[in-house]
XYZ file of C-alpha atoms in Angstrom:
411
model
C -7.510 -24.659 2.593
C -4.006 -25.920 2.460
C -2.720 -27.156 5.789
C 0.381 -25.068 6.141
C 1.602 -26.953 9.175
C 1.889 -30.090 7.094
C 4.223 -28.362 4.655
C 6.687 -26.508 6.801
C 9.582 -26.895 4.475
C 7.592 -25.729 1.492
C 6.148 -22.727 3.175
C 9.360 -21.517 4.661
C 8.599 -22.536 8.285
C 12.149 -23.864 8.408
C 14.150 -21.014 9.930
C 16.988 -21.798 7.492
C 14.838 -20.459 4.647
C 14.548 -17.091 6.345
C 17.715 -15.019 6.001
C 17.980 -12.630 8.915
C 18.534 -9.720 6.559
C 15.126 -9.980 4.878
C 12.987 -8.215 7.471
C 15.391 -5.329 8.162
C 15.932 -4.884 4.437
C 12.202 -4.848 3.596
C 11.529 -2.456 6.470
C 14.134 -0.003 5.170
C 13.077 -0.320 1.559
C 9.327 0.078 2.274
C 9.974 3.261 4.231
C 12.151 4.685 1.490
C 10.177 3.547 -1.551
C 6.831 4.777 -0.251
C 8.422 7.918 1.149
C 10.143 9.013 -2.087
C 7.817 7.683 -4.768
C 4.475 8.301 -3.036
C 4.542 10.669 -0.080
C 6.882 13.300 -1.498
C 4.424 14.153 -4.262
C 1.610 15.761 -2.183
C 4.234 17.889 -0.412
C 5.966 19.013 -3.612
C 2.949 19.379 -5.879
C 2.171 22.993 -4.879
C 5.739 23.961 -5.717
C 5.616 22.011 -8.984
C 2.486 23.799 -10.200
C 3.723 27.194 -9.028
C 7.073 26.812 -10.767
C 5.869 25.305 -14.049
C 2.407 26.725 -14.465
C 1.030 23.229 -15.037
C -2.507 22.876 -13.670
C -2.797 21.037 -10.345
C -5.401 18.586 -11.741
C -2.996 17.720 -14.563
C -0.012 16.998 -12.307
C -2.256 15.049 -9.975
C -3.558 13.121 -12.942
C 0.021 12.121 -13.809
C 0.455 10.805 -10.278
C -2.855 8.969 -10.487
C -1.795 7.443 -13.796
C 1.236 5.938 -12.054
C -1.050 4.249 -9.521
C -3.271 3.020 -12.362
C -0.294 1.469 -14.153
C 0.786 -0.217 -10.902
C -2.664 -1.811 -10.570
C -2.438 -3.536 -13.930
C 1.273 -4.341 -13.577
C 0.606 -5.958 -10.202
C -1.136 -8.993 -11.722
C 1.777 -10.238 -13.900
C 4.168 -9.231 -11.114
C 2.197 -11.508 -8.809
C 2.654 -14.454 -11.213
C 6.418 -13.829 -11.385
C 6.596 -13.623 -7.592
C 4.756 -16.939 -7.138
C 7.171 -18.651 -9.538
C 10.535 -16.992 -8.951
C 10.499 -14.915 -5.783
C 11.039 -11.271 -5.027
C 14.759 -10.607 -5.598
C 14.842 -9.796 -9.282
C 11.404 -8.122 -9.259
C 12.200 -5.763 -6.383
C 15.761 -4.991 -7.478
C 14.726 -4.058 -11.024
C 11.772 -2.166 -9.508
C 14.156 -0.111 -7.376
C 16.219 0.820 -10.406
C 13.091 1.839 -12.323
C 11.861 3.846 -9.333
C 15.126 5.806 -9.154
C 15.083 6.478 -12.925
C 11.471 7.587 -12.824
C 11.982 10.063 -9.985
C 15.005 11.533 -11.824
C 12.965 11.733 -15.016
C 10.183 13.597 -13.212
C 12.747 15.982 -11.738
C 14.183 16.765 -15.147
C 10.931 16.794 -17.118
C 10.725 19.985 -19.207
C 7.083 19.545 -20.222
C 3.879 18.121 -18.745
C 3.811 15.154 -21.167
C 7.353 14.171 -20.210
C 6.457 14.599 -16.505
C 3.483 12.250 -17.064
C 5.683 9.715 -18.862
C 8.020 9.714 -15.884
C 5.148 8.842 -13.608
C 3.935 6.054 -15.893
C 7.381 4.476 -15.455
C 7.042 5.014 -11.737
C 3.796 2.999 -11.824
C 5.686 -0.125 -12.946
C 8.209 0.546 -10.200
C 5.453 0.778 -7.593
C 4.054 -2.600 -8.553
C 7.526 -4.114 -8.130
C 8.589 -2.404 -4.867
C 5.578 -1.450 -2.782
C 3.700 -3.647 -0.312
C 2.465 -6.423 -2.625
C 5.854 -7.991 -3.467
C 7.038 -7.439 0.087
C 3.935 -9.188 1.400
C 4.431 -12.077 -1.048
C 8.010 -12.523 0.101
C 7.110 -12.517 3.788
C 4.078 -14.780 3.354
C 6.073 -17.464 1.516
C 9.178 -17.323 3.701
C 7.411 -17.054 7.053
C 4.495 -19.447 6.428
C 2.305 -19.826 9.579
C 4.254 -17.066 11.352
C 3.512 -14.559 8.569
C 1.288 -12.283 10.674
C 4.131 -11.314 13.012
C 6.520 -10.688 10.093
C 3.898 -8.795 8.075
C 3.191 -6.617 11.128
C 6.857 -5.753 11.355
C 7.079 -4.752 7.701
C 3.904 -2.693 7.834
C 4.996 -1.058 11.044
C 8.060 0.157 9.227
C 6.146 1.111 6.090
C 3.824 3.234 8.177
C 6.791 5.436 9.016
C 7.287 6.441 5.342
C 5.203 9.604 5.589
C 6.528 10.340 9.063
C 10.073 10.399 7.762
C 9.717 11.655 4.219
C 6.888 14.193 4.329
C 8.743 16.479 6.787
C 12.094 15.711 5.139
C 10.692 16.665 1.721
C 9.199 19.863 3.115
C 12.539 20.744 4.753
C 14.432 20.168 1.541
C 11.924 22.156 -0.470
C 12.448 25.148 1.803
C 16.056 25.406 0.634
C 15.992 23.730 -2.812
C 13.813 23.782 -5.870
C 11.338 20.937 -6.284
C 13.525 19.525 -9.069
C 16.671 19.436 -6.899
C 14.637 18.011 -3.990
C 13.505 15.132 -6.184
C 17.130 14.530 -7.297
C 18.240 14.273 -3.639
C 15.373 11.940 -2.864
C 16.216 9.793 -5.885
C 19.797 9.442 -4.613
C 18.483 8.301 -1.197
C 16.143 5.839 -2.938
C 18.966 4.330 -4.976
C 21.443 4.014 -2.099
C 18.912 2.378 0.242
C 16.765 0.128 -1.968
C 18.846 -1.193 -4.828
C 21.562 -2.933 -2.790
C 19.112 -4.026 -0.104
C 16.886 -5.847 -2.560
C 19.780 -7.289 -4.526
C 21.719 -8.591 -1.514
C 19.155 -9.384 1.188
C 16.659 -11.353 -0.939
C 19.112 -13.979 -2.244
C 17.691 -16.888 -0.266
C 16.236 -19.707 -2.443
C 12.504 -19.242 -3.006
C 10.574 -21.975 -1.164
C 8.093 -24.131 -3.071
C 4.436 -23.240 -2.662
C 2.455 -25.580 -0.341
C 0.718 -28.454 -2.085
C -3.069 -28.776 -1.681
C -4.532 -31.730 0.238
C -5.206 -35.007 -1.510
C -8.161 -34.873 -3.865
C -7.985 -31.081 -4.316
C -6.816 -29.283 -7.462
C -3.059 -29.402 -7.896
C -0.947 -26.346 -7.293
C -0.183 -26.000 -10.992
C -3.920 -26.218 -11.889
C -5.870 -23.054 -12.395
C -9.080 -24.616 -11.018
C -8.486 -23.556 -7.411
C -7.492 -20.040 -8.431
C -10.575 -19.609 -10.683
C -12.939 -20.996 -8.057
C -11.725 -18.572 -5.421
C -11.563 -15.548 -7.754
C -15.187 -16.055 -8.848
C -16.608 -16.721 -5.380
C -19.059 -14.321 -3.717
C -16.817 -13.674 -0.668
C -13.866 -12.772 -2.903
C -15.898 -10.454 -5.098
C -17.557 -8.692 -2.153
C -14.238 -8.329 -0.372
C -12.736 -6.866 -3.544
C -15.587 -4.351 -3.762
C -15.251 -3.382 -0.099
C -11.478 -2.915 -0.323
C -11.866 -0.896 -3.548
C -14.375 1.554 -1.991
C -12.247 1.816 1.154
C -9.047 2.401 -0.844
C -10.621 5.206 -2.831
C -11.692 7.017 0.328
C -8.466 6.293 2.194
C -6.057 7.501 -0.478
C -8.193 10.505 -1.378
C -7.975 11.514 2.271
C -4.169 11.073 2.327
C -3.595 13.252 -0.769
C -6.252 15.852 0.169
C -5.212 16.246 3.780
C -2.535 18.881 3.062
C -4.908 21.178 1.052
C -7.687 20.646 3.636
C -5.419 21.828 6.423
C -3.914 24.731 4.435
C -7.406 26.030 3.631
C -8.053 26.054 7.384
C -5.000 28.206 8.105
C -2.174 25.711 8.494
C 1.169 26.372 6.821
C 2.452 23.900 4.267
C 5.064 22.712 6.769
C 2.454 22.242 9.519
C 0.218 20.324 7.089
C 3.167 18.165 6.023
C 3.853 17.360 9.667
C 0.175 16.388 10.102
C 0.528 14.044 7.100
C 3.725 12.629 8.547
C 2.239 12.107 12.016
C -0.642 10.321 10.341
C 1.971 7.847 9.095
C 3.207 7.503 12.646
C -0.394 6.654 13.535
C -0.256 3.786 11.061
C 2.761 2.433 12.990
C 1.167 2.969 16.394
C -2.087 1.301 15.327
C -0.770 -1.915 13.889
C 0.324 -3.586 17.150
C -3.213 -2.957 18.452
C -4.610 -5.219 15.785
C -3.292 -8.446 17.317
C -5.752 -8.843 20.265
C -8.871 -8.206 18.147
C -7.549 -10.506 15.442
C -7.477 -13.373 17.946
C -10.963 -12.689 19.330
C -13.106 -11.454 16.458
C -14.412 -12.721 13.132
C -12.401 -11.405 10.199
C -15.568 -10.204 8.450
C -16.698 -8.119 11.428
C -13.198 -6.819 12.030
C -12.951 -5.671 8.382
C -16.298 -3.886 8.551
C -15.457 -2.225 11.868
C -12.133 -0.873 10.586
C -13.744 0.554 7.467
C -16.460 2.206 9.554
C -13.779 3.661 11.812
C -12.075 5.073 8.739
C -15.337 6.745 7.787
C -15.691 8.206 11.298
C -12.222 9.822 11.282
C -12.833 11.201 7.763
C -16.143 12.649 8.886
C -14.443 14.275 11.892
C -11.917 15.939 9.572
C -14.828 17.197 7.477
C -16.825 18.607 10.375
C -14.287 19.964 12.861
C -12.776 23.297 11.677
C -9.828 23.389 14.112
C -7.579 24.081 15.824
C -4.850 22.568 13.728
C -3.520 20.542 16.690
C -6.879 18.810 17.010
C -7.046 18.106 13.266
C -3.572 16.687 13.492
C -4.672 14.379 16.286
C -7.568 13.200 14.128
C -5.112 12.613 11.270
C -3.091 10.414 13.600
C -6.263 8.450 14.496
C -7.038 8.098 10.793
C -3.539 6.801 10.247
C -4.036 4.141 12.984
C -7.125 2.888 11.096
C -5.277 3.026 7.773
C -2.412 0.984 9.167
C -4.731 -1.752 10.381
C -6.520 -1.843 7.025
C -3.192 -2.303 5.246
C -2.279 -5.261 7.505
C -5.790 -6.727 7.066
C -5.425 -6.621 3.270
C -2.026 -8.305 3.545
C -3.526 -11.247 5.434
C -6.895 -11.395 3.603
C -5.902 -14.042 1.104
C -4.011 -16.486 3.392
C -6.588 -16.106 6.155
C -9.324 -17.257 3.802
C -7.750 -19.266 0.973
C -4.234 -20.261 1.943
C -0.896 -19.326 0.459
C -0.554 -21.531 -2.646
C -1.644 -18.788 -5.043
C -0.886 -15.800 -2.807
C 0.880 -13.681 -5.424
C -1.829 -14.083 -8.077
C -4.845 -13.855 -5.779
C -3.493 -10.869 -3.891
C -2.753 -9.233 -7.274
C -6.325 -9.803 -8.357
C -7.654 -8.584 -5.018
C -5.438 -5.518 -4.970
C -5.844 -4.445 -8.618
C -9.295 -2.808 -8.359
C -8.305 -1.201 -5.022
C -5.133 0.124 -6.601
C -7.115 1.507 -9.510
C -9.372 3.261 -7.005
C -6.346 4.574 -5.182
C -5.003 5.772 -8.515
C -8.186 7.668 -9.380
C -8.637 9.060 -5.860
C -6.081 11.906 -5.921
C -7.290 13.183 -9.329
C -10.968 12.688 -8.419
C -10.460 14.536 -5.150
C -8.802 17.470 -6.880
C -11.595 17.595 -9.462
C -14.510 17.086 -7.066
C -13.487 19.501 -4.303
C -14.350 22.767 -6.165
C -17.841 21.786 -7.351
C -18.626 20.202 -4.000
C -17.805 23.503 -2.264
C -14.397 22.705 -0.887
C -12.363 20.036 0.876
C -14.679 19.653 3.930
C -17.503 18.632 1.591
C -15.134 16.272 -0.226
C -14.276 14.636 3.070
C -17.976 14.197 3.857
C -18.398 12.300 0.613
C -15.382 10.140 1.374
C -16.722 9.308 4.812
C -19.930 8.026 3.213
C -17.830 5.884 0.837
C -16.031 4.307 3.800
C -19.378 3.551 5.384
C -20.473 1.819 2.182
C -17.261 -0.267 2.216
C -18.057 -1.393 5.755
C -21.512 -2.553 4.682
C -20.045 -4.515 1.781
C -17.547 -6.146 4.128
C -20.414 -7.446 6.253
C -21.577 -9.455 3.248
C -18.343 -11.310 2.692
C -19.510 -14.092 4.991
C -17.502 -16.671 6.882
C -14.528 -18.507 5.411
C -16.033 -21.488 3.627
C -13.981 -21.789 0.472
C -11.265 -24.423 0.406
C -8.710 -25.430 -2.146
């Protein structure tokens, strides 16, 4: 693995390469981008289907298609990030995100609504965690974990802020007007933040040690991408992502079928996001004392346990909300674990491309999860049965993570 400490200038360990505005800007933009483009949809979807008559599986499929597009777009975006940095990528992504939300709000037909979400998928790849993680990893070098934790702490507040805000707006406005208001917030917060705060010169990637494949060579990248630990980790993260994102999108209908109002269910979803923020600082002590393989497996198993609890326990709503918070704590730690998976094992030289390859199948699974959940719930007998299936999938992910083995690959 590349010795980062021997390449402090290249990795951004020089404090001069870290503009002070970067972390506050990325914190604000992650909250807003995830909140508007992702978390508003499960809150507004019942109103969308009721107003338009479009079937819920069809609108959910449009949302899933956006996530699918983001999975494939993430790979070329990763190459651009490695070479040129995040400023242009994230600024253009913010503009596309704003336009896509406005297009969804104005869509007169289901096909045009779907087209708006396909555009949103490109915006997701350019504005969500992956480009932010690439920026922080290159600029912060060996200190990346602290900076990544700060960004993910903020990102975990997206549902906490925007799920209740969206529900409150929807009580007084139509879903279309609500999306217009949210698009305005998105534009005001993210476009100038990305354009102005990410202007610092992009540091060079660290060079590999003498005798190892050069940074420009594809040998190191191919060797890692084909290795057994990388493939098993990819499979584990994919199974976990499917279960995790299906739970997020299905939480509101699960709670409403158990007697909660839409507002109460939205608050439960939002507090789950607060759980993500609360849980991430707890990851530091285990990270110093445990093997990354065992830590990954344990977190995925914990995700399965909270999902199983939501499946089994019928109420009261306050208890289910508390479980949703615990699930959010696990989800937050899994997000941070994925952010550090590549540099912890294989260094930072190809972070953008390797993380894009690692994230693509998981993002595809996350894309399919909302639609699959909506389709599977009725034949399974309801949302509790769906959550039981998702708990089993998380358990499978944990078993796969146990097989990733120790970190032996170097480049």
